mmCIF file of C-alpha atoms in Angstrom:
data_model
loop_
_atom_site.group_PDB
_atom_site.id
_atom_site.type_symbol
_atom_site.label_atom_id
_atom_site.label_comp_id
_atom_site.label_asym_id
_atom_site.label_seq_id
_atom_site.Cartn_x
_atom_site.Cartn_y
_atom_site.Cartn_z
ATOM 1 C CA MET W 1 3.658 7.277 17.461
ATOM 2 C CA ALA W 2 -0.123 6.998 17.748
ATOM 3 C CA ASP W 3 -2.245 6.214 14.709
ATOM 4 C CA ALA W 4 -3.534 9.262 13.057
ATOM 5 C CA ALA W 5 -7.174 9.256 13.805
ATOM 6 C CA ALA W 6 -9.967 11.818 14.042
ATOM 7 C CA PRO W 7 -10.366 13.306 17.351
ATOM 8 C CA ALA W 8 -13.501 12.403 19.488
ATOM 9 C CA THR W 9 -15.136 15.862 18.655
ATOM 10 C CA LEU W 10 -15.180 15.325 14.968
ATOM 11 C CA ASP W 11 -17.484 12.685 13.452
ATOM 12 C CA SER W 12 -15.374 12.011 10.509
ATOM 13 C CA GLU W 13 -17.605 9.447 8.813
ATOM 14 C CA LYS W 14 -20.665 11.893 8.971
ATOM 15 C CA ALA W 15 -18.558 14.744 7.773
ATOM 16 C CA VAL W 16 -17.110 12.797 4.845
ATOM 17 C CA LYS W 17 -20.528 11.665 3.816
ATOM 18 C CA GLU W 18 -21.947 15.226 3.885
ATOM 19 C CA TYR W 19 -18.915 16.626 1.994
ATOM 20 C CA TYR W 20 -18.575 14.266 -0.856
ATOM 21 C CA GLY W 21 -22.360 13.531 -1.106
ATOM 22 C CA LYS W 22 -23.891 16.923 -0.720
ATOM 23 C CA ILE W 23 -21.326 19.696 -0.620
ATOM 24 C CA LEU W 24 -19.040 18.950 -3.573
ATOM 25 C CA THR W 25 -20.719 18.680 -6.950
ATOM 26 C CA LYS W 26 -17.603 18.555 -9.125
ATOM 27 C CA SER W 27 -13.849 18.282 -8.727
ATOM 28 C CA SER W 28 -13.382 22.225 -9.131
ATOM 29 C CA ASP W 29 -15.291 22.651 -5.913
ATOM 30 C CA LEU W 30 -12.299 21.176 -3.816
ATOM 31 C CA LYS W 31 -10.489 23.939 -1.859
ATOM 32 C CA THR W 32 -6.976 22.359 -1.840
ATOM 33 C CA GLY W 33 -4.621 20.574 -4.233
ATOM 34 C CA ALA W 34 -4.552 17.409 -2.146
ATOM 35 C CA CYS W 35 -7.077 15.480 -4.305
ATOM 36 C CA THR W 36 -5.665 16.615 -7.722
ATOM 37 C CA SER W 37 -1.918 16.752 -7.092
ATOM 38 C CA GLN W 38 -0.574 13.731 -9.089
ATOM 39 C CA PRO W 39 -2.221 13.660 -12.569
ATOM 40 C CA GLY W 40 0.242 10.957 -13.625
ATOM 41 C CA LYS W 41 1.879 10.031 -16.893
ATOM 42 C CA TYR W 42 0.422 6.851 -18.536
ATOM 43 C CA PRO W 43 0.960 4.698 -21.510
ATOM 44 C CA LYS W 44 -1.364 5.218 -24.274
ATOM 45 C CA PHE W 45 -3.684 2.319 -23.659
ATOM 46 C CA ILE W 46 -4.440 3.679 -20.128
ATOM 47 C CA ARG W 47 -4.822 7.177 -21.424
ATOM 48 C CA GLU W 48 -7.405 5.777 -23.933
ATOM 49 C CA ALA W 49 -9.253 4.129 -21.058
ATOM 50 C CA ILE W 50 -9.422 7.227 -19.040
ATOM 51 C CA GLY W 51 -10.716 9.161 -21.954
ATOM 52 C CA ALA W 52 -13.513 6.566 -22.467
ATOM 53 C CA VAL W 53 -15.196 7.093 -19.057
ATOM 54 C CA HIS W 54 -18.508 8.858 -18.992
ATOM 55 C CA GLN W 55 -18.214 12.622 -18.505
ATOM 56 C CA GLU W 56 -20.759 12.660 -15.501
ATOM 57 C CA VAL W 57 -18.531 10.118 -13.673
ATOM 58 C CA THR W 58 -15.384 12.164 -14.458
ATOM 59 C CA ASP W 59 -16.938 15.405 -13.224
ATOM 60 C CA LYS W 60 -17.194 13.935 -9.720
ATOM 61 C CA TYR W 61 -13.780 12.469 -9.601
ATOM 62 C CA TYR W 62 -11.534 13.141 -6.600
ATOM 63 C CA GLY W 63 -7.925 11.596 -6.338
ATOM 64 C CA CYS W 64 -4.309 12.331 -5.726
ATOM 65 C CA GLY W 65 -2.501 9.854 -7.962
ATOM 66 C CA PRO W 66 -2.323 6.988 -10.471
ATOM 67 C CA VAL W 67 -3.909 3.595 -9.271
ATOM 68 C CA PHE W 68 -3.336 1.654 -12.472
ATOM 69 C CA PRO W 69 -0.145 -0.606 -11.811
ATOM 70 C CA PRO W 70 1.009 -2.989 -14.588
ATOM 71 C CA ALA W 71 -0.081 -6.406 -15.446
ATOM 72 C CA LEU W 72 -3.823 -6.101 -14.725
ATOM 73 C CA ARG W 73 -5.321 -8.297 -17.395
ATOM 74 C CA GLY W 74 -7.488 -10.958 -15.713
ATOM 75 C CA SER W 75 -7.065 -9.552 -12.247
ATOM 76 C CA SER W 76 -9.691 -9.333 -9.547
ATOM 77 C CA VAL W 77 -9.350 -5.736 -8.177
ATOM 78 C CA LEU W 78 -11.183 -3.940 -5.191
ATOM 79 C CA ASP W 79 -11.280 -0.180 -5.160
ATOM 80 C CA LEU W 80 -11.669 1.431 -1.567
ATOM 81 C CA GLY W 81 -13.577 4.707 -1.578
ATOM 82 C CA SER W 82 -14.550 4.222 -5.236
ATOM 83 C CA GLY W 83 -16.762 7.436 -5.295
ATOM 84 C CA SER W 84 -18.398 8.020 -8.727
ATOM 85 C CA GLY W 85 -16.415 5.027 -10.207
ATOM 86 C CA GLN W 86 -13.943 6.726 -12.446
ATOM 87 C CA ASP W 87 -11.018 4.458 -11.327
ATOM 88 C CA CYS W 88 -13.193 1.502 -11.341
ATOM 89 C CA TYR W 89 -14.279 1.977 -15.000
ATOM 90 C CA ILE W 90 -10.863 2.489 -16.033
ATOM 91 C CA LEU W 91 -9.854 -0.685 -14.218
ATOM 92 C CA SER W 92 -12.765 -2.673 -15.733
ATOM 93 C CA LYS W 93 -11.261 -1.804 -19.209
ATOM 94 C CA LEU W 94 -7.776 -2.760 -18.149
ATOM 95 C CA VAL W 95 -8.552 -6.091 -16.496
ATOM 96 C CA GLY W 96 -10.666 -7.218 -19.433
ATOM 97 C CA GLN W 97 -13.816 -9.377 -19.745
ATOM 98 C CA ASP W 98 -12.328 -12.108 -17.618
ATOM 99 C CA GLY W 99 -11.182 -9.863 -14.741
ATOM 100 C CA GLU W 100 -13.478 -8.468 -11.932
ATOM 101 C CA VAL W 101 -13.559 -4.905 -10.296
ATOM 102 C CA VAL W 102 -15.593 -4.131 -7.048
ATOM 103 C CA GLY W 103 -15.926 -0.612 -5.870
ATOM 104 C CA LEU W 104 -16.656 0.060 -2.221
ATOM 105 C CA ASP W 105 -18.100 3.560 -1.046
ATOM 106 C CA MET W 106 -20.262 4.605 1.811
ATOM 107 C CA THR W 107 -21.738 7.664 0.045
ATOM 108 C CA ASP W 108 -25.215 7.195 -1.443
ATOM 109 C CA GLU W 109 -24.954 9.965 -3.887
ATOM 110 C CA GLN W 110 -21.613 8.808 -5.338
ATOM 111 C CA LEU W 111 -22.769 5.291 -5.663
ATOM 112 C CA ALA W 112 -25.749 6.449 -7.416
ATOM 113 C CA VAL W 113 -23.757 7.921 -10.307
ATOM 114 C CA ALA W 114 -21.417 4.890 -10.412
ATOM 115 C CA ASN W 115 -24.170 2.438 -10.700
ATOM 116 C CA LYS W 116 -25.913 4.474 -13.348
ATOM 117 C CA TYR W 117 -23.135 3.740 -15.884
ATOM 118 C CA ILE W 118 -22.493 0.047 -15.446
ATOM 119 C CA ASP W 119 -24.378 -0.932 -18.631
ATOM 120 C CA TYR W 120 -23.066 2.147 -20.526
ATOM 121 C CA HIS W 121 -19.352 0.921 -19.989
ATOM 122 C CA THR W 122 -20.142 -2.673 -20.428
ATOM 123 C CA GLN W 123 -21.592 -1.935 -23.879
ATOM 124 C CA LEU W 124 -18.648 0.505 -24.641
ATOM 125 C CA TYR W 125 -16.098 -2.139 -24.073
ATOM 126 C CA GLY W 126 -17.997 -4.802 -25.966
ATOM 127 C CA TYR W 127 -18.369 -7.030 -22.970
ATOM 128 C CA SER W 128 -21.014 -9.832 -22.925
ATOM 129 C CA LYS W 129 -21.622 -9.097 -19.291
ATOM 130 C CA PRO W 130 -20.557 -6.570 -16.601
ATOM 131 C CA ASN W 131 -17.274 -7.253 -14.815
ATOM 132 C CA ILE W 132 -18.035 -4.500 -12.285
ATOM 133 C CA SER W 133 -20.040 -3.924 -9.295
ATOM 134 C CA PHE W 134 -20.260 -1.372 -6.497
ATOM 135 C CA VAL W 135 -21.036 -2.056 -2.785
ATOM 136 C CA LYS W 136 -21.925 0.221 -0.008
ATOM 137 C CA GLY W 137 -19.883 -0.091 3.147
ATOM 138 C CA ASN W 138 -17.138 1.282 5.271
ATOM 139 C CA MET W 139 -13.614 0.539 4.421
ATOM 140 C CA GLU W 140 -12.863 0.086 8.093
ATOM 141 C CA LEU W 141 -15.565 -2.601 8.235
ATOM 142 C CA MET W 142 -15.235 -4.373 4.975
ATOM 143 C CA GLN W 143 -16.235 -7.863 6.230
ATOM 144 C CA GLU W 144 -19.639 -6.305 7.417
ATOM 145 C CA ALA W 145 -19.931 -5.052 3.846
ATOM 146 C CA GLY W 146 -19.699 -8.588 2.473
ATOM 147 C CA ILE W 147 -16.087 -8.260 1.238
ATOM 148 C CA PRO W 148 -14.664 -11.900 1.322
ATOM 149 C CA SER W 149 -11.265 -12.890 2.572
ATOM 150 C CA ASN W 150 -8.364 -14.044 0.363
ATOM 151 C CA LYS W 151 -10.329 -12.835 -2.827
ATOM 152 C CA PHE W 152 -8.512 -9.973 -4.606
ATOM 153 C CA ASP W 153 -5.338 -9.870 -6.603
ATOM 154 C CA LEU W 154 -5.089 -6.130 -6.098
ATOM 155 C CA ILE W 155 -6.776 -3.544 -3.856
ATOM 156 C CA VAL W 156 -6.464 0.121 -4.958
ATOM 157 C CA SER W 157 -7.326 3.338 -3.286
ATOM 158 C CA ASN W 158 -6.933 6.817 -4.386
ATOM 159 C CA CYS W 159 -6.762 9.649 -1.928
ATOM 160 C CA VAL W 160 -9.247 7.942 0.544
ATOM 161 C CA ILE W 161 -7.501 6.046 3.377
ATOM 162 C CA ASN W 162 -6.548 9.530 4.966
ATOM 163 C CA LEU W 163 -10.197 10.230 5.453
ATOM 164 C CA ALA W 164 -10.700 6.967 7.504
ATOM 165 C CA LYS W 165 -10.700 7.550 11.361
ATOM 166 C CA ASP W 166 -8.842 4.064 11.976
ATOM 167 C CA LYS W 167 -6.084 3.580 9.388
ATOM 168 C CA ARG W 168 -5.018 0.450 10.819
ATOM 169 C CA ALA W 169 -8.424 -1.094 10.452
ATOM 170 C CA VAL W 170 -8.354 -0.257 6.901
ATOM 171 C CA LEU W 171 -5.014 -1.685 6.290
ATOM 172 C CA LYS W 172 -5.822 -4.820 8.335
ATOM 173 C CA GLU W 173 -9.254 -5.497 6.415
ATOM 174 C CA ALA W 174 -7.196 -4.878 3.110
ATOM 175 C CA TYR W 175 -4.724 -7.634 4.238
ATOM 176 C CA ARG W 176 -7.634 -10.038 4.961
ATOM 177 C CA ALA W 177 -9.165 -9.365 1.594
ATOM 178 C CA LEU W 178 -5.981 -10.104 -0.497
ATOM 179 C CA LYS W 179 -4.815 -13.325 -1.792
ATOM 180 C CA ASP W 180 -1.382 -14.500 -0.959
ATOM 181 C CA GLY W 181 0.904 -12.550 -3.456
ATOM 182 C CA GLY W 182 -1.821 -9.878 -3.613
ATOM 183 C CA GLU W 183 -0.870 -6.168 -3.816
ATOM 184 C CA LEU W 184 -2.269 -2.960 -1.992
ATOM 185 C CA TYR W 185 -1.434 -0.189 -4.509
ATOM 186 C CA PHE W 186 -2.752 3.170 -3.311
ATOM 187 C CA SER W 187 -2.141 6.846 -3.608
ATOM 188 C CA ASP W 188 -2.716 9.056 -0.446
ATOM 189 C CA VAL W 189 -1.550 12.191 1.207
ATOM 190 C CA TYR W 190 1.079 12.156 3.975
ATOM 191 C CA ALA W 191 2.601 14.806 6.335
ATOM 192 C CA ASP W 192 6.247 15.424 7.283
ATOM 193 C CA LYS W 193 5.358 14.977 10.893
ATOM 194 C CA ASP W 194 2.815 13.367 13.295
ATOM 195 C CA LEU W 195 -0.023 16.295 13.347
ATOM 196 C CA PRO W 196 -1.337 17.420 16.784
ATOM 197 C CA ALA W 197 -4.656 16.550 17.674
ATOM 198 C CA ASN W 198 -6.092 20.175 17.591
ATOM 199 C CA ILE W 199 -5.116 20.423 13.770
ATOM 200 C CA ARG W 200 -6.908 17.162 13.081
ATOM 201 C CA GLU W 201 -10.212 18.696 14.445
ATOM 202 C CA HIS W 202 -10.455 20.985 11.386
ATOM 203 C CA GLU W 203 -13.473 19.435 9.639
ATOM 204 C CA GLU W 204 -13.061 20.921 6.112
ATOM 205 C CA LEU W 205 -9.286 20.167 5.975
ATOM 206 C CA TRP W 206 -10.200 16.714 7.163
ATOM 207 C CA CYS W 207 -12.503 16.262 4.272
ATOM 208 C CA GLU W 208 -10.048 17.733 1.856
ATOM 209 C CA CYS W 209 -7.624 14.977 2.615
ATOM 210 C CA VAL W 210 -5.263 17.151 4.461
ATOM 211 C CA VAL W 211 -5.291 16.887 8.258
ATOM 212 C CA GLY W 212 -6.259 13.126 8.265
ATOM 213 C CA ALA W 213 -2.939 12.407 6.750
ATOM 214 C CA LEU W 214 -0.442 10.091 8.336
ATOM 215 C CA TRP W 215 3.022 10.800 9.082
ATOM 216 C CA TRP W 216 4.579 8.955 6.272
ATOM 217 C CA ARG W 217 6.973 6.993 8.577
ATOM 218 C CA ASP W 218 3.871 5.668 10.412
ATOM 219 C CA LEU W 219 2.797 3.775 7.264
ATOM 220 C CA TYR W 220 5.949 1.654 7.409
ATOM 221 C CA ARG W 221 5.127 0.648 11.191
ATOM 222 C CA LEU W 222 1.544 -0.137 10.423
ATOM 223 C CA ALA W 223 2.558 -2.203 7.556
ATOM 224 C CA GLU W 224 4.909 -4.219 9.444
ATOM 225 C CA GLU W 225 2.522 -4.790 12.411
ATOM 226 C CA ILE W 226 -0.125 -5.954 10.147
ATOM 227 C CA GLY W 227 2.019 -8.410 8.043
ATOM 228 C CA PHE W 228 2.542 -6.505 4.784
ATOM 229 C CA SER W 229 5.898 -6.277 2.952
ATOM 230 C CA THR W 230 7.834 -3.087 3.468
ATOM 231 C CA PRO W 231 6.103 -0.458 1.589
ATOM 232 C CA ARG W 232 7.618 0.552 -1.825
ATOM 233 C CA MET W 233 7.326 3.985 -2.995
ATOM 234 C CA VAL W 234 6.290 4.289 -6.712
ATOM 235 C CA THR W 235 5.723 8.038 -7.179
ATOM 236 C CA ALA W 236 5.529 11.075 -4.987
ATOM 237 C CA GLY W 237 4.345 14.638 -5.635
ATOM 238 C CA LEU W 238 4.433 17.743 -3.277
ATOM 239 C CA PHE W 239 1.394 20.045 -3.169
ATOM 240 C CA SER W 240 0.941 23.324 -1.508
ATOM 241 C CA ILE W 241 -1.896 24.864 0.548
ATOM 242 C CA ASP W 242 -2.439 28.190 -1.102
ATOM 243 C CA ASP W 243 -5.310 29.568 1.145
ATOM 244 C CA LYS W 244 -3.889 31.933 3.689
ATOM 245 C CA SER W 245 -6.069 30.984 6.553
ATOM 246 C CA TYR W 246 -5.380 27.193 5.975
ATOM 247 C CA LYS W 247 -1.602 27.912 5.793
ATOM 248 C CA ASP W 248 -1.786 29.885 9.104
ATOM 249 C CA PHE W 249 -3.598 27.057 10.780
ATOM 250 C CA LEU W 250 -1.353 24.261 9.484
ATOM 251 C CA GLY W 251 1.767 26.143 10.473
ATOM 252 C CA ASP W 252 5.030 24.590 9.030
ATOM 253 C CA ALA W 253 3.513 21.193 8.391
ATOM 254 C CA LYS W 254 4.250 20.105 4.745
ATOM 255 C CA PHE W 255 2.141 17.483 2.701
ATOM 256 C CA VAL W 256 2.939 15.149 -0.249
ATOM 257 C CA SER W 257 0.800 12.645 -2.148
ATOM 258 C CA VAL W 258 2.629 9.301 -2.615
ATOM 259 C CA THR W 259 1.770 6.017 -4.376
ATOM 260 C CA TYR W 260 2.807 3.093 -2.304
ATOM 261 C CA SER W 261 2.679 -0.608 -3.014
ATOM 262 C CA LEU W 262 2.525 -3.306 -0.251
ATOM 263 C CA PHE W 263 2.319 -6.995 -0.847
ATOM 264 C CA LYS W 264 0.702 -9.855 1.111
ATOM 265 C CA LEU W 265 3.395 -12.378 1.047
ATOM 266 C CA PRO W 266 2.919 -16.214 1.860
ATOM 267 C CA GLU W 267 4.860 -17.525 4.902
ATOM 268 C CA GLY W 268 7.898 -19.514 3.879
ATOM 269 C CA GLU W 269 11.619 -19.328 3.441
ATOM 270 C CA ARG W 270 12.887 -16.500 1.377
ATOM 271 C CA SER W 271 16.191 -16.081 -0.450
ATOM 272 C CA PRO W 272 17.731 -13.888 -3.039
ATOM 273 C CA CYS W 273 17.876 -15.045 -6.562
ATOM 274 C CA THR W 274 18.682 -14.139 -10.197
ATOM 275 C CA ILE W 275 15.769 -12.858 -12.371
ATOM 276 C CA GLN W 276 15.155 -12.001 -15.894
ATOM 277 C CA TYR W 277 12.334 -9.866 -17.161
ATOM 278 C CA ASN W 278 10.873 -11.487 -20.455
ATOM 279 C CA GLY W 279 8.626 -8.664 -21.372
ATOM 280 C CA GLY W 280 4.989 -9.228 -22.038
ATOM 281 C CA ILE W 281 3.485 -6.554 -19.840
ATOM 282 C CA GLN W 282 1.419 -4.289 -21.903
ATOM 283 C CA GLY W 283 2.882 -0.830 -22.068
ATOM 284 C CA TYR W 284 6.189 -2.115 -20.525
ATOM 285 C CA GLU W 285 7.350 -4.301 -23.136
ATOM 286 C CA GLU W 286 11.000 -3.448 -23.050
ATOM 287 C CA ASP W 287 11.393 -1.718 -19.617
ATOM 288 C CA PHE W 288 9.309 -2.403 -16.555
ATOM 289 C CA LYS W 289 9.619 0.231 -13.933
ATOM 290 C CA PHE W 290 8.644 -1.469 -10.543
ATOM 291 C CA ASP W 291 9.116 1.238 -8.094
ATOM 292 C CA HIS W 292 10.854 4.706 -7.884
ATOM 293 C CA GLY W 293 14.393 3.099 -7.990
ATOM 294 C CA ILE W 294 14.055 -0.280 -9.850
ATOM 295 C CA THR W 295 13.530 -0.622 -13.565
ATOM 296 C CA PHE W 296 13.771 -4.148 -15.108
ATOM 297 C CA LYS W 297 15.088 -4.392 -18.758
ATOM 298 C CA LYS W 298 13.929 -7.068 -21.030
ATOM 299 C CA GLY W 299 16.471 -9.925 -21.390
ATOM 300 C CA GLU W 300 18.756 -8.675 -18.723
ATOM 301 C CA GLU W 301 19.775 -10.792 -15.861
ATOM 302 C CA ALA W 302 19.825 -9.124 -12.398
ATOM 303 C CA HIS W 303 20.033 -10.278 -8.856
ATOM 304 C CA VAL W 304 17.425 -9.301 -6.287
ATOM 305 C CA LYS W 305 17.253 -9.596 -2.519
ATOM 306 C CA ALA W 306 15.008 -11.977 -0.733
ATOM 307 C CA GLY W 307 12.166 -9.655 -0.118
ATOM 308 C CA LEU W 308 11.855 -8.478 -3.704
ATOM 309 C CA ALA W 309 12.319 -12.069 -4.829
ATOM 310 C CA ALA W 310 9.271 -13.230 -2.762
ATOM 311 C CA VAL W 311 7.216 -10.452 -4.276
ATOM 312 C CA LEU W 312 8.068 -11.302 -7.950
ATOM 313 C CA LYS W 313 7.639 -14.965 -7.348
ATOM 314 C CA THR W 314 4.259 -14.997 -5.618
ATOM 315 C CA SER W 315 2.576 -12.055 -7.318
ATOM 316 C CA ARG W 316 0.961 -11.596 -10.672
ATOM 317 C CA TYR W 317 4.231 -10.590 -12.032
ATOM 318 C CA SER W 318 5.695 -14.169 -11.698
ATOM 319 C CA GLN W 319 4.516 -14.986 -15.225
ATOM 320 C CA PHE W 320 6.780 -12.416 -16.817
ATOM 321 C CA PHE W 321 10.056 -13.491 -15.131
ATOM 322 C CA THR W 322 12.446 -16.331 -15.132
ATOM 323 C CA PHE W 323 13.947 -17.219 -11.768
ATOM 324 C CA SER W 324 17.279 -19.105 -11.206
ATOM 325 C CA ASP W 325 19.675 -19.595 -8.446
ATOM 326 C CA GLY W 326 22.766 -17.479 -7.834
ATOM 327 C CA GLU W 327 23.415 -13.668 -8.004
ATOM 328 C CA LYS W 328 24.113 -12.787 -11.680
ATOM 329 C CA GLY W 329 23.998 -9.517 -13.239
ATOM 330 C CA PRO W 330 23.474 -6.051 -11.552
ATOM 331 C CA CYS W 331 21.730 -5.756 -8.142
ATOM 332 C CA LYS W 332 18.294 -4.387 -8.424
ATOM 333 C CA CYS W 333 17.341 -2.613 -5.113
ATOM 334 C CA SER W 334 15.921 0.604 -3.935
ATOM 335 C CA LYS W 335 15.794 2.345 -0.657
ATOM 336 C CA LEU W 336 12.657 1.154 1.027
ATOM 337 C CA ASP W 337 12.329 3.739 3.579
ATOM 338 C CA LYS W 338 13.062 6.594 1.293
ATOM 339 C CA ASP W 339 11.792 9.953 2.431
ATOM 340 C CA PRO W 340 9.175 11.052 -0.215
ATOM 341 C CA PHE W 341 9.912 14.808 0.421
ATOM 342 C CA GLU W 342 13.581 14.087 -0.220
ATOM 343 C CA LEU W 343 12.758 12.154 -3.406
ATOM 344 C CA CYS W 344 10.740 15.349 -4.629
ATOM 345 C CA ALA W 345 13.598 17.468 -3.816
ATOM 346 C CA GLU W 346 16.094 15.326 -5.672
ATOM 347 C CA GLN W 347 13.918 15.521 -8.764
ATOM 348 C CA GLY W 348 13.372 19.201 -8.446
ATOM 349 C CA ASN W 349 9.671 18.407 -8.107
ATOM 350 C CA LYS W 350 7.161 20.965 -6.891
ATOM 351 C CA LYS W 351 3.932 19.339 -7.828
ATOM 352 C CA SER W 352 4.329 15.816 -9.145
ATOM 353 C CA CYS W 353 7.189 13.483 -9.906
ATOM 354 C CA CYS W 354 5.173 10.650 -11.172
#
């Protein structure tokens, strides 16, 4: 399948800048549910961080899913398409004074709001200096924006990669910017098929994060070609297009917002092993839900396959596990190419199963 891309007749970058910089003034201006379809269920400390963000920043928030994975304390984080800065300010609180958050966005109006409240949140969190900054740039050209290589523990993005003309370029740049063991953890909109070019020409539905959506299977192909680990589905939520003219235009295409996790693993031999979760992750002291099919219980031995073993050993999660040879305890695995539409159906989900 060809990569999903804006057709030549649609200047997607110009359209997105205009839409998010001048047309939208608040989240209620959105015309579909794509950017508000996975509200998420969070631990108390994350809900408190969300509630602390300045109202003007929140009013201009557009996102389709949670981008706050566990074990963030002290991490360096890059947010692609950071907009007004809501997710960045939440992450700023979660990583702590010793962590770092960088927001990348190409829209002047959104960056102006984000930058306006750096001092406000720094003082609110009791930090001696800001741990957050915002950079203007295109996520397809991060190196040109000054984003360094092998820098970040985590890259997040919330309903933005679908707006990019060249998804491959975004993922390739994210891979470059991550450290070995780093994670790309992002929510986005996906289609149940490869959408035809004429549908992708609809400017408003492109800006609404709908017709720029990848066929979900193409994400797996791109991840493999670039070098990422196999994508792991964390959450998924269906959303409907209610406007009749949009529905008629889209035909029988269906859409889902999904949070995926991809890791940049160092080269080397990989082998299965026995692991034990020792607790210690805030909000997940007894049970650590890693993806849609895997939960680690504190003190329980389990064996994991080579790919998951490599993720746990080389990522920020390694400090919370004990590793040993052999295959003791139950096997912890999940179907890595699980159809997100199928998962939603299994859980009886019509809007969100996160």
